[in-house]
Amino acid sequence: MTEEMLINPIEKLTEQFPADWLKADERSGYSGYIVQREHLLEFARTMRDDYGFDYLSMVTAADYLEEGFFEVVYYAYKTIGGPALVYKVQIPRTDAVVPSLIGLYPGADFQEREVWDLLGIRFDGHPDLRRILMWEGFEGHPLRKDWKEPFFEEDVKPYKSRWPEGKPVFIDKENPFDDNVQYPEGFDPDHWTPDQDTLLYAGLVKKASNEEFKTDQLVVNMGPQHPSTHGVFRMVVSLEGETIIDLKPVMGYLHRNHEKIAERNTFLQNMPFTDRLDYITSMSNNFAYALAVEKLMGVQVPERADYIRVMMAELTRIMNHYFATGFLLNDLGAYFTPSLYSIEERELILDIFEEVSGSRMMCNYFRFGGVVRDVSDHILKKIHDLVYDRLPRKLESLDAYLTNNEILRSRCEGVGVLTAEQAIALSAAGPILRASGVPYDVRRADPYSIYDRFDFDVVTGNHGDIYDRYLVRVEEIRQSIRIIKQVLRDIPAGPIMTGKPPYQVRVPAGESYGRVEGPKGEMGFYIVSNGKPNPARYHVRAPTFINLTSLAPMSRGEKVADVVVILGAIDIVLGEVDR
Amino acid sequence: MVFPCIPPNSKRCIMSPEGLTKPEYQVPDELQSQVSLTTLDRIYNWSRLNSVWPMMFGLACCAIEMIATAASRYDLARFGMEVMRPSPRQSDVMLVSGTVTKKMIPQIVRLYNQMPEPKYVIAMGACASSGGPFKGGYNVVAGVDKYIPVDVYIPGCPPTPQALLHGLITLQKKIEGESLKTVSWYQKGPSVPIPVPVLGPDLIDVRKTALIREKSKPAPETEAQEPSAGDVTDKPADGEIAAA
């Protein structure tokens, strides 16, 4: 790997490889390279080892029904910063198999399983290709364009009137079972054996039992209803005594079909749905989605709107890190008292959100080309008071009580360690990645919006343990306060929206990927438009979903009491994990 | 007739001992501060409604608002409801706080069956009430009331803490109106558990097996229909289905 390759890598990439390996993607609005399936592994390895694209951020696929192929899309980055390398593999719909990249990038694990589950593309060489969001035995692959849900009405919204001839139409009544279900023809419910998770349990690592102590291995299910799993998340833990031998996360208990619904919605109708992804950080989700669509539309955001966006995104980060810290203490056993303090600060920020957007949690505040309402001087004054007085004061007291607390340190130091190499390979993002010592922050590495104007530090840790993740979060609150202070100093007057707010946006055909550094990591939206009012493909790169890939490597060898804390330090939100 | 224990022109406060006293019974003046006369129904309901323990059970976005309601600003403890129990065996009310998915509904039904009587269910938010914005989704149950009986519906997406409190007060009012003579858990016979749905090619409500069998029959072919062999685990026999 030469220095020149590091700085200027992806120009004329086609000349570096044999002609039949890859070609540039020349469809209008598209970018990147189309790689032949046979050479995918070799190409990916060369790009990782020789060109430095060591971070596979996103794997997804799109169904091009009319053209008759699936396209598997890969977004790789360098952890030293810079734009993406996009490569795709096109495969016929009748022969949907691609080689798995899990050997090169272990972080592709869950994402490939998700593609298999929702689109039915097999990944050759994946060791554990089970369904991940739906259950084993579910009929069909829902994100295929020719698959229709039981409550199917029309292909795209807006639907026809639900009040034809003055009478309401209820979709439930159209269904023969008066419910949201459908069965394949000839299905016999009397002879159906439900899946007993055989494959799941068989996949757990087994160790020869210890002859000396006569210990036995025990498989414990935690969740989906468990007070420590932050929602409906399930872990299957294989234990020897109290030590964890293996762990497998099971998710999908909150899979509410965001992507399928979004492909029926119009572009603007999706904005409120993004709020409900990571429901603690709705503003940040809005931001990523707005960026992705704006990239396609080519609209410029007015100055004032940009400043407002940054301010709201940073307030969200403060709020999220407070919440995460409070609940980390909950998981440690300091039951509810610390989180009551953190919720108190969160409420103050929610007051601001309610004032600007009308809703406490589901803000729906961003629009393509700006924000929906202006921020009054009264709110600016409130934010000013918060960042100059209340938040720093409370943060110092949090710091004083917790950071050097003996119990906290002894429970967190050296637990759940993830080295920098592991974190990069597992595609970890956000505070998890930075606590392992990788200074990768999208705001710096690939600046979006107006983040290049602000002065702030990328916070990193040294040890990659839970304690460092806690420290990174606390320090990130300080940096966010610093950014908001600069925003308040510089925010100009002016319009908050480019042009008139449209009822229906026109999005030219093409693909785009908008990403922001959300509080939990890289939040991204991959959107394919075919020029119609609805996205042809809409995929969410959910940071906590991919961060969960590192849960098993972090937990192996730890005690069962610590796995709760390790999960708490990842800071998952199930709305985003399952989508 | 004037009753000194109830201030004139004030609404009866269910939380005060004064509110318990039934106006028809005269308590002598000198015993006013020591003795209250009431009916069994009222004292039974009064003691129950001030300690409704919710199950610590969060599904989605609404769970965050539930946490906010339990926290210091909105303070659920004022209503005797702050004791969130992680176990269904110790809880009185299940707050279904969020989208109910097909993958999750077997567990929810099972949890509901495990709760001791008297038990109540609050459907918090649009999703739990009807499917909400996600109703069209292939993995979403269009309202938890398709499977378990719901006592109070709270609209909102998510309902604000104030709305949740209003819903809980509504539940208290409902409890207050119950009578020992008619409540289901003191009737004869055991209470029938709700059959747990099965995850098939799609969610199978075992109460509707006959309908499913009939509707998904291939049109030309006539297949012999045998009754359930009982070898399928996790599934009650046909007789139970008919009874439920």
PDB file of N, CA and C in Angstrom, chain A residues 133-135 137-139 142 147 149 172 177-183 185-187 189-190 192 196 225 227 232 251 253-257 273 276 279 335 340 343 346-347 351 360-362, chain B residues 56-57 59 61 64-65 67-68 71 73-74 99 101-104 111 133-140 146-147 157-158 161 199-204 208-209 212-213 216 218 232-233 235:
ATOM      1  N   LEU A 133     -34.520 -11.489  11.145  1.00  0.00           N
ATOM      2  CA  LEU A 133     -35.601 -10.625  11.625  1.00  0.00           C
ATOM      3  C   LEU A 133     -36.930 -11.379  11.686  1.00  0.00           C
ATOM      4  N   MET A 134     -37.214 -12.181  10.677  1.00  0.00           N
ATOM      5  CA  MET A 134     -38.411 -13.012  10.726  1.00  0.00           C
ATOM      6  C   MET A 134     -38.017 -14.347  11.357  1.00  0.00           C
ATOM      7  N   TRP A 135     -38.995 -15.217  11.539  1.00  0.00           N
ATOM      8  CA  TRP A 135     -38.699 -16.500  12.160  1.00  0.00           C
ATOM      9  C   TRP A 135     -38.455 -17.547  11.078  1.00  0.00           C
ATOM     10  N   GLY A 137     -39.192 -20.547   8.967  1.00  0.00           N
ATOM     11  CA  GLY A 137     -40.482 -21.118   8.590  1.00  0.00           C
ATOM     12  C   GLY A 137     -41.409 -20.091   7.992  1.00  0.00           C
ATOM     13  N   PHE A 138     -41.076 -18.817   8.096  1.00  0.00           N
ATOM     14  CA  PHE A 138     -41.912 -17.779   7.499  1.00  0.00           C
ATOM     15  C   PHE A 138     -41.902 -17.936   5.984  1.00  0.00           C
ATOM     16  N   GLU A 139     -43.057 -17.702   5.393  1.00  0.00           N
ATOM     17  CA  GLU A 139     -43.198 -17.956   3.960  1.00  0.00           C
ATOM     18  C   GLU A 139     -42.760 -16.726   3.157  1.00  0.00           C
ATOM     19  N   PRO A 142     -39.817 -10.975   2.211  1.00  0.00           N
ATOM     20  CA  PRO A 142     -40.754  -9.854   2.093  1.00  0.00           C
ATOM     21  C   PRO A 142     -40.277  -8.661   1.268  1.00  0.00           C
ATOM     22  N   TRP A 147     -43.358  -9.834  -3.779  1.00  0.00           N
ATOM     23  CA  TRP A 147     -43.964 -10.386  -2.563  1.00  0.00           C
ATOM     24  C   TRP A 147     -44.959  -9.372  -2.016  1.00  0.00           C
ATOM     25  N   GLU A 149     -47.741  -8.247   1.050  1.00  0.00           N
ATOM     26  CA  GLU A 149     -48.148  -8.479   2.420  1.00  0.00           C
ATOM     27  C   GLU A 149     -49.655  -8.720   2.487  1.00  0.00           C
ATOM     28  N   ASP A 172     -58.987  -4.721   7.120  1.00  0.00           N
ATOM     29  CA  ASP A 172     -59.164  -5.978   7.869  1.00  0.00           C
ATOM     30  C   ASP A 172     -60.283  -6.816   7.267  1.00  0.00           C
ATOM     31  N   PHE A 177     -59.271 -13.789   6.806  1.00  0.00           N
ATOM     32  CA  PHE A 177     -59.131 -14.190   8.212  1.00  0.00           C
ATOM     33  C   PHE A 177     -59.409 -13.036   9.158  1.00  0.00           C
ATOM     34  N   ASP A 178     -59.805 -11.893   8.638  1.00  0.00           N
ATOM     35  CA  ASP A 178     -60.062 -10.710   9.434  1.00  0.00           C
ATOM     36  C   ASP A 178     -58.830 -10.358  10.286  1.00  0.00           C
ATOM     37  N   ASP A 179     -57.664 -10.581   9.719  1.00  0.00           N
ATOM     38  CA  ASP A 179     -56.445 -10.350  10.480  1.00  0.00           C
ATOM     39  C   ASP A 179     -55.315 -10.135   9.474  1.00  0.00           C
ATOM     40  N   ASN A 180     -54.171  -9.745   9.990  1.00  0.00           N
ATOM     41  CA  ASN A 180     -53.037  -9.425   9.132  1.00  0.00           C
ATOM     42  C   ASN A 180     -52.255 -10.699   8.788  1.00  0.00           C
ATOM     43  N   VAL A 181     -52.899 -11.675   8.195  1.00  0.00           N
ATOM     44  CA  VAL A 181     -52.213 -12.945   7.911  1.00  0.00           C
ATOM     45  C   VAL A 181     -52.565 -13.463   6.526  1.00  0.00           C
ATOM     46  N   GLN A 182     -51.711 -14.299   5.992  1.00  0.00           N
ATOM     47  CA  GLN A 182     -51.980 -15.014   4.753  1.00  0.00           C
ATOM     48  C   GLN A 182     -51.216 -16.333   4.816  1.00  0.00           C
ATOM     49  N   TYR A 183     -51.762 -17.349   4.159  1.00  0.00           N
ATOM     50  CA  TYR A 183     -51.123 -18.655   4.196  1.00  0.00           C
ATOM     51  C   TYR A 183     -50.962 -19.175   2.779  1.00  0.00           C
ATOM     52  N   GLU A 185     -51.187 -21.692  -0.331  1.00  0.00           N
ATOM     53  CA  GLU A 185     -52.268 -22.587  -0.718  1.00  0.00           C
ATOM     54  C   GLU A 185     -51.957 -24.015  -0.260  1.00  0.00           C
ATOM     55  N   GLY A 186     -52.950 -24.658   0.285  1.00  0.00           N
ATOM     56  CA  GLY A 186     -52.755 -26.030   0.727  1.00  0.00           C
ATOM     57  C   GLY A 186     -52.104 -26.149   2.083  1.00  0.00           C
ATOM     58  N   PHE A 187     -52.023 -25.051   2.810  1.00  0.00           N
ATOM     59  CA  PHE A 187     -51.394 -25.105   4.129  1.00  0.00           C
ATOM     60  C   PHE A 187     -52.305 -25.836   5.108  1.00  0.00           C
ATOM     61  N   PRO A 189     -52.848 -26.439   8.933  1.00  0.00           N
ATOM     62  CA  PRO A 189     -52.402 -26.016  10.271  1.00  0.00           C
ATOM     63  C   PRO A 189     -52.290 -27.172  11.262  1.00  0.00           C
ATOM     64  N   ASP A 190     -52.941 -28.293  10.971  1.00  0.00           N
ATOM     65  CA  ASP A 190     -52.895 -29.395  11.933  1.00  0.00           C
ATOM     66  C   ASP A 190     -51.568 -30.133  11.897  1.00  0.00           C
ATOM     67  N   TRP A 192     -48.514 -28.801  11.257  1.00  0.00           N
ATOM     68  CA  TRP A 192     -47.412 -27.841  11.210  1.00  0.00           C
ATOM     69  C   TRP A 192     -46.596 -27.977  12.485  1.00  0.00           C
ATOM     70  N   GLN A 196     -38.279 -25.033  16.494  1.00  0.00           N
ATOM     71  CA  GLN A 196     -37.910 -25.082  17.911  1.00  0.00           C
ATOM     72  C   GLN A 196     -36.518 -24.508  18.152  1.00  0.00           C
ATOM     73  N   GLN A 225     -38.554 -10.968  26.959  1.00  0.00           N
ATOM     74  CA  GLN A 225     -39.077 -10.111  28.020  1.00  0.00           C
ATOM     75  C   GLN A 225     -38.133 -10.240  29.201  1.00  0.00           C
ATOM     76  N   PRO A 227     -35.875  -7.619  32.022  1.00  0.00           N
ATOM     77  CA  PRO A 227     -35.707  -6.204  32.394  1.00  0.00           C
ATOM     78  C   PRO A 227     -34.376  -5.601  31.982  1.00  0.00           C
ATOM     79  N   VAL A 232     -37.201  -5.621  23.588  1.00  0.00           N
ATOM     80  CA  VAL A 232     -37.506  -7.007  23.280  1.00  0.00           C
ATOM     81  C   VAL A 232     -36.340  -7.671  22.554  1.00  0.00           C
ATOM     82  N   MET A 251     -32.975 -11.479  17.336  1.00  0.00           N
ATOM     83  CA  MET A 251     -33.740 -10.231  17.260  1.00  0.00           C
ATOM     84  C   MET A 251     -34.913 -10.371  16.307  1.00  0.00           C
ATOM     85  N   TYR A 253     -37.966  -9.137  17.258  1.00  0.00           N
ATOM     86  CA  TYR A 253     -39.205  -9.051  18.028  1.00  0.00           C
ATOM     87  C   TYR A 253     -39.858  -7.685  17.898  1.00  0.00           C
ATOM     88  N   LEU A 254     -39.152  -6.740  17.325  1.00  0.00           N
ATOM     89  CA  LEU A 254     -39.760  -5.442  17.052  1.00  0.00           C
ATOM     90  C   LEU A 254     -39.578  -5.103  15.574  1.00  0.00           C
ATOM     91  N   HIS A 255     -39.507  -6.128  14.732  1.00  0.00           N
ATOM     92  CA  HIS A 255     -39.347  -5.872  13.304  1.00  0.00           C
ATOM     93  C   HIS A 255     -40.680  -5.401  12.762  1.00  0.00           C
ATOM     94  N   ARG A 256     -40.793  -4.084  12.519  1.00  0.00           N
ATOM     95  CA  ARG A 256     -42.094  -3.583  12.092  1.00  0.00           C
ATOM     96  C   ARG A 256     -42.062  -3.105  10.653  1.00  0.00           C
ATOM     97  N   ASN A 257     -41.188  -3.722   9.873  1.00  0.00           N
ATOM     98  CA  ASN A 257     -41.296  -3.625   8.413  1.00  0.00           C
ATOM     99  C   ASN A 257     -41.142  -2.216   7.887  1.00  0.00           C
ATOM    100  N   PHE A 273     -41.618   8.273   9.763  1.00  0.00           N
ATOM    101  CA  PHE A 273     -41.250   6.893  10.086  1.00  0.00           C
ATOM    102  C   PHE A 273     -39.802   6.819  10.577  1.00  0.00           C
ATOM    103  N   ARG A 276     -39.225   6.963  14.260  1.00  0.00           N
ATOM    104  CA  ARG A 276     -39.543   5.789  15.071  1.00  0.00           C
ATOM    105  C   ARG A 276     -38.495   4.691  14.922  1.00  0.00           C
ATOM    106  N   TYR A 279     -35.901   5.664  18.554  1.00  0.00           N
ATOM    107  CA  TYR A 279     -36.875   6.633  19.052  1.00  0.00           C
ATOM    108  C   TYR A 279     -36.309   7.556  20.119  1.00  0.00           C
ATOM    109  N   TYR A 335     -29.868   0.755  41.003  1.00  0.00           N
ATOM    110  CA  TYR A 335     -31.166   0.697  40.386  1.00  0.00           C
ATOM    111  C   TYR A 335     -31.920   2.013  40.426  1.00  0.00           C
ATOM    112  N   LEU A 340     -32.683   8.441  37.075  1.00  0.00           N
ATOM    113  CA  LEU A 340     -33.638   9.517  37.357  1.00  0.00           C
ATOM    114  C   LEU A 340     -32.979  10.868  37.119  1.00  0.00           C
ATOM    115  N   ILE A 343     -32.627  11.328  33.333  1.00  0.00           N
ATOM    116  CA  ILE A 343     -33.906  11.605  32.675  1.00  0.00           C
ATOM    117  C   ILE A 343     -34.312  13.055  32.918  1.00  0.00           C
ATOM    118  N   ARG A 346     -32.725  15.027  30.343  1.00  0.00           N
ATOM    119  CA  ARG A 346     -33.340  14.710  29.059  1.00  0.00           C
ATOM    120  C   ARG A 346     -34.650  15.469  28.902  1.00  0.00           C
ATOM    121  N   GLU A 347     -35.416  15.559  29.971  1.00  0.00           N
ATOM    122  CA  GLU A 347     -36.700  16.253  29.895  1.00  0.00           C
ATOM    123  C   GLU A 347     -36.521  17.705  29.482  1.00  0.00           C
ATOM    124  N   ASP A 351     -38.196  19.399  26.220  1.00  0.00           N
ATOM    125  CA  ASP A 351     -39.010  20.623  26.226  1.00  0.00           C
ATOM    126  C   ASP A 351     -38.685  21.481  25.006  1.00  0.00           C
ATOM    127  N   ARG A 360     -42.673  15.706  21.670  1.00  0.00           N
ATOM    128  CA  ARG A 360     -41.529  15.469  22.549  1.00  0.00           C
ATOM    129  C   ARG A 360     -40.509  14.540  21.914  1.00  0.00           C
ATOM    130  N   MET A 361     -40.994  13.397  21.458  1.00  0.00           N
ATOM    131  CA  MET A 361     -40.063  12.374  20.977  1.00  0.00           C
ATOM    132  C   MET A 361     -40.020  12.266  19.464  1.00  0.00           C
ATOM    133  N   MET A 362     -41.173  12.228  18.839  1.00  0.00           N
ATOM    134  CA  MET A 362     -41.233  12.013  17.397  1.00  0.00           C
ATOM    135  C   MET A 362     -41.288  13.369  16.707  1.00  0.00           C
TER     136      MET A 362
ATOM    137  N   MET B  56     -43.044  -4.615  34.329  1.00  0.00           N
ATOM    138  CA  MET B  56     -41.944  -3.906  33.668  1.00  0.00           C
ATOM    139  C   MET B  56     -41.708  -4.565  32.319  1.00  0.00           C
ATOM    140  N   PHE B  57     -42.275  -3.971  31.325  1.00  0.00           N
ATOM    141  CA  PHE B  57     -42.384  -4.666  30.057  1.00  0.00           C
ATOM    142  C   PHE B  57     -42.509  -3.599  28.976  1.00  0.00           C
ATOM    143  N   LEU B  59     -42.096  -2.461  24.958  1.00  0.00           N
ATOM    144  CA  LEU B  59     -41.961  -3.011  23.617  1.00  0.00           C
ATOM    145  C   LEU B  59     -41.227  -2.064  22.693  1.00  0.00           C
ATOM    146  N   CYS B  61     -41.275   2.433  21.273  1.00  0.00           N
ATOM    147  CA  CYS B  61     -41.138   3.855  21.580  1.00  0.00           C
ATOM    148  C   CYS B  61     -41.917   4.242  22.832  1.00  0.00           C
ATOM    149  N   ILE B  64     -40.405   4.256  26.291  1.00  0.00           N
ATOM    150  CA  ILE B  64     -39.566   5.366  26.730  1.00  0.00           C
ATOM    151  C   ILE B  64     -40.431   6.414  27.440  1.00  0.00           C
ATOM    152  N   GLU B  65     -41.637   6.640  26.883  1.00  0.00           N
ATOM    153  CA  GLU B  65     -42.532   7.575  27.558  1.00  0.00           C
ATOM    154  C   GLU B  65     -43.020   6.993  28.872  1.00  0.00           C
ATOM    155  N   ILE B  67     -41.188   5.149  30.812  1.00  0.00           N
ATOM    156  CA  ILE B  67     -40.085   5.393  31.740  1.00  0.00           C
ATOM    157  C   ILE B  67     -40.113   6.850  32.196  1.00  0.00           C
ATOM    158  N   ALA B  68     -40.360   7.751  31.225  1.00  0.00           N
ATOM    159  CA  ALA B  68     -40.420   9.171  31.572  1.00  0.00           C
ATOM    160  C   ALA B  68     -41.550   9.424  32.566  1.00  0.00           C
ATOM    161  N   ALA B  71     -40.479   8.503  35.970  1.00  0.00           N
ATOM    162  CA  ALA B  71     -39.380   9.286  36.510  1.00  0.00           C
ATOM    163  C   ALA B  71     -39.906  10.492  37.282  1.00  0.00           C
ATOM    164  N   ARG B  73     -40.253  13.743  37.051  1.00  0.00           N
ATOM    165  CA  ARG B  73     -41.098  14.863  36.669  1.00  0.00           C
ATOM    166  C   ARG B  73     -42.585  14.506  36.708  1.00  0.00           C
ATOM    167  N   TYR B  74     -42.933  13.327  36.219  1.00  0.00           N
ATOM    168  CA  TYR B  74     -44.356  12.964  36.166  1.00  0.00           C
ATOM    169  C   TYR B  74     -44.748  12.036  37.313  1.00  0.00           C
ATOM    170  N   THR B  99     -45.400  -1.324  19.478  1.00  0.00           N
ATOM    171  CA  THR B  99     -45.887  -2.151  18.389  1.00  0.00           C
ATOM    172  C   THR B  99     -45.811  -3.623  18.768  1.00  0.00           C
ATOM    173  N   THR B 101     -45.576  -7.248  17.471  1.00  0.00           N
ATOM    174  CA  THR B 101     -45.252  -7.936  16.230  1.00  0.00           C
ATOM    175  C   THR B 101     -45.680  -9.394  16.329  1.00  0.00           C
ATOM    176  N   LYS B 102     -45.738 -10.017  15.160  1.00  0.00           N
ATOM    177  CA  LYS B 102     -46.143 -11.424  15.138  1.00  0.00           C
ATOM    178  C   LYS B 102     -45.131 -12.285  15.862  1.00  0.00           C
ATOM    179  N   LYS B 103     -43.879 -11.892  15.787  1.00  0.00           N
ATOM    180  CA  LYS B 103     -42.856 -12.692  16.446  1.00  0.00           C
ATOM    181  C   LYS B 103     -42.971 -12.566  17.966  1.00  0.00           C
ATOM    182  N   MET B 104     -43.534 -11.465  18.429  1.00  0.00           N
ATOM    183  CA  MET B 104     -43.596 -11.203  19.870  1.00  0.00           C
ATOM    184  C   MET B 104     -44.913 -11.644  20.491  1.00  0.00           C
ATOM    185  N   LEU B 111     -47.259 -14.263  28.682  1.00  0.00           N
ATOM    186  CA  LEU B 111     -47.111 -13.407  29.860  1.00  0.00           C
ATOM    187  C   LEU B 111     -48.476 -13.078  30.451  1.00  0.00           C
ATOM    188  N   PRO B 133     -49.204   3.405  12.759  1.00  0.00           N
ATOM    189  CA  PRO B 133     -48.583   3.686  11.466  1.00  0.00           C
ATOM    190  C   PRO B 133     -48.004   2.449  10.800  1.00  0.00           C
ATOM    191  N   PHE B 134     -47.795   1.386  11.588  1.00  0.00           N
ATOM    192  CA  PHE B 134     -47.170   0.199  11.017  1.00  0.00           C
ATOM    193  C   PHE B 134     -48.194  -0.875  10.671  1.00  0.00           C
ATOM    194  N   LYS B 135     -49.457  -0.510  10.651  1.00  0.00           N
ATOM    195  CA  LYS B 135     -50.505  -1.508  10.489  1.00  0.00           C
ATOM    196  C   LYS B 135     -50.319  -2.358   9.230  1.00  0.00           C
ATOM    197  N   GLY B 136     -49.894  -1.724   8.140  1.00  0.00           N
ATOM    198  CA  GLY B 136     -49.762  -2.460   6.888  1.00  0.00           C
ATOM    199  C   GLY B 136     -48.612  -3.435   6.847  1.00  0.00           C
ATOM    200  N   GLY B 137     -47.754  -3.412   7.853  1.00  0.00           N
ATOM    201  CA  GLY B 137     -46.559  -4.246   7.819  1.00  0.00           C
ATOM    202  C   GLY B 137     -46.872  -5.720   7.925  1.00  0.00           C
ATOM    203  N   TYR B 138     -46.000  -6.542   7.348  1.00  0.00           N
ATOM    204  CA  TYR B 138     -46.260  -7.977   7.305  1.00  0.00           C
ATOM    205  C   TYR B 138     -45.986  -8.661   8.629  1.00  0.00           C
ATOM    206  N   ASN B 139     -45.273  -8.003   9.535  1.00  0.00           N
ATOM    207  CA  ASN B 139     -44.939  -8.649  10.808  1.00  0.00           C
ATOM    208  C   ASN B 139     -45.649  -7.973  11.970  1.00  0.00           C
ATOM    209  N   VAL B 140     -46.696  -7.198  11.685  1.00  0.00           N
ATOM    210  CA  VAL B 140     -47.314  -6.394  12.727  1.00  0.00           C
ATOM    211  C   VAL B 140     -48.711  -6.933  13.022  1.00  0.00           C
ATOM    212  N   LYS B 146     -56.614  -8.204  19.291  1.00  0.00           N
ATOM    213  CA  LYS B 146     -56.938  -9.390  18.498  1.00  0.00           C
ATOM    214  C   LYS B 146     -56.677 -10.646  19.319  1.00  0.00           C
ATOM    215  N   TYR B 147     -55.824 -10.543  20.318  1.00  0.00           N
ATOM    216  CA  TYR B 147     -55.464 -11.729  21.097  1.00  0.00           C
ATOM    217  C   TYR B 147     -55.836 -11.630  22.568  1.00  0.00           C
ATOM    218  N   CYS B 157     -49.010   8.859  19.630  1.00  0.00           N
ATOM    219  CA  CYS B 157     -47.905   8.149  18.996  1.00  0.00           C
ATOM    220  C   CYS B 157     -46.606   8.877  19.262  1.00  0.00           C
ATOM    221  N   PRO B 158     -45.974   8.666  20.387  1.00  0.00           N
ATOM    222  CA  PRO B 158     -46.467   7.971  21.571  1.00  0.00           C
ATOM    223  C   PRO B 158     -47.328   8.893  22.418  1.00  0.00           C
ATOM    224  N   PRO B 161     -46.694  11.622  28.629  1.00  0.00           N
ATOM    225  CA  PRO B 161     -46.856  11.126  29.993  1.00  0.00           C
ATOM    226  C   PRO B 161     -48.199  11.540  30.597  1.00  0.00           C
ATOM    227  N   LEU B 199     -46.134 -19.742  15.484  1.00  0.00           N
ATOM    228  CA  LEU B 199     -45.486 -19.138  14.330  1.00  0.00           C
ATOM    229  C   LEU B 199     -45.412 -20.165  13.210  1.00  0.00           C
ATOM    230  N   GLY B 200     -46.219 -19.986  12.190  1.00  0.00           N
ATOM    231  CA  GLY B 200     -46.202 -20.885  11.049  1.00  0.00           C
ATOM    232  C   GLY B 200     -45.624 -20.179   9.850  1.00  0.00           C
ATOM    233  N   PRO B 201     -46.139 -20.460   8.645  1.00  0.00           N
ATOM    234  CA  PRO B 201     -45.745 -19.666   7.486  1.00  0.00           C
ATOM    235  C   PRO B 201     -46.182 -18.219   7.678  1.00  0.00           C
ATOM    236  N   ASP B 202     -47.187 -18.040   8.498  1.00  0.00           N
ATOM    237  CA  ASP B 202     -47.568 -16.735   9.007  1.00  0.00           C
ATOM    238  C   ASP B 202     -48.104 -17.018  10.407  1.00  0.00           C
ATOM    239  N   LEU B 203     -48.483 -15.999  11.132  1.00  0.00           N
ATOM    240  CA  LEU B 203     -48.939 -16.236  12.499  1.00  0.00           C
ATOM    241  C   LEU B 203     -50.222 -17.067  12.490  1.00  0.00           C
ATOM    242  N   ILE B 204     -50.278 -18.128  13.291  1.00  0.00           N
ATOM    243  CA  ILE B 204     -51.473 -18.976  13.357  1.00  0.00           C
ATOM    244  C   ILE B 204     -52.176 -18.725  14.678  1.00  0.00           C
ATOM    245  N   LYS B 208     -58.510 -20.086  15.321  1.00  0.00           N
ATOM    246  CA  LYS B 208     -59.076 -19.986  13.969  1.00  0.00           C
ATOM    247  C   LYS B 208     -58.605 -21.112  13.075  1.00  0.00           C
ATOM    248  N   THR B 209     -58.118 -22.207  13.651  1.00  0.00           N
ATOM    249  CA  THR B 209     -57.543 -23.270  12.827  1.00  0.00           C
ATOM    250  C   THR B 209     -58.518 -23.773  11.772  1.00  0.00           C
ATOM    251  N   ILE B 212     -58.678 -21.414   8.919  1.00  0.00           N
ATOM    252  CA  ILE B 212     -57.448 -21.437   8.125  1.00  0.00           C
ATOM    253  C   ILE B 212     -57.421 -22.680   7.244  1.00  0.00           C
ATOM    254  N   ARG B 213     -57.828 -23.806   7.820  1.00  0.00           N
ATOM    255  CA  ARG B 213     -57.824 -25.055   7.068  1.00  0.00           C
ATOM    256  C   ARG B 213     -58.746 -24.932   5.862  1.00  0.00           C
ATOM    257  N   SER B 216     -57.452 -22.140   3.122  1.00  0.00           N
ATOM    258  CA  SER B 216     -56.226 -22.376   2.360  1.00  0.00           C
ATOM    259  C   SER B 216     -56.248 -23.729   1.670  1.00  0.00           C
ATOM    260  N   PRO B 218     -56.525 -26.185  -1.248  1.00  0.00           N
ATOM    261  CA  PRO B 218     -56.385 -26.004  -2.688  1.00  0.00           C
ATOM    262  C   PRO B 218     -57.716 -26.274  -3.379  1.00  0.00           C
ATOM    263  N   VAL B 232     -48.129 -32.454  17.626  1.00  0.00           N
ATOM    264  CA  VAL B 232     -47.538 -31.130  17.435  1.00  0.00           C
ATOM    265  C   VAL B 232     -47.435 -30.467  18.802  1.00  0.00           C
ATOM    266  N   THR B 233     -46.257 -30.068  19.135  1.00  0.00           N
ATOM    267  CA  THR B 233     -46.067 -29.468  20.457  1.00  0.00           C
ATOM    268  C   THR B 233     -46.647 -28.067  20.474  1.00  0.00           C
ATOM    269  N   LYS B 235     -49.405 -26.777  21.135  1.00  0.00           N
ATOM    270  CA  LYS B 235     -50.653 -26.490  20.464  1.00  0.00           C
ATOM    271  C   LYS B 235     -51.768 -27.259  21.157  1.00  0.00           C
TER     272      LYS B 235
END
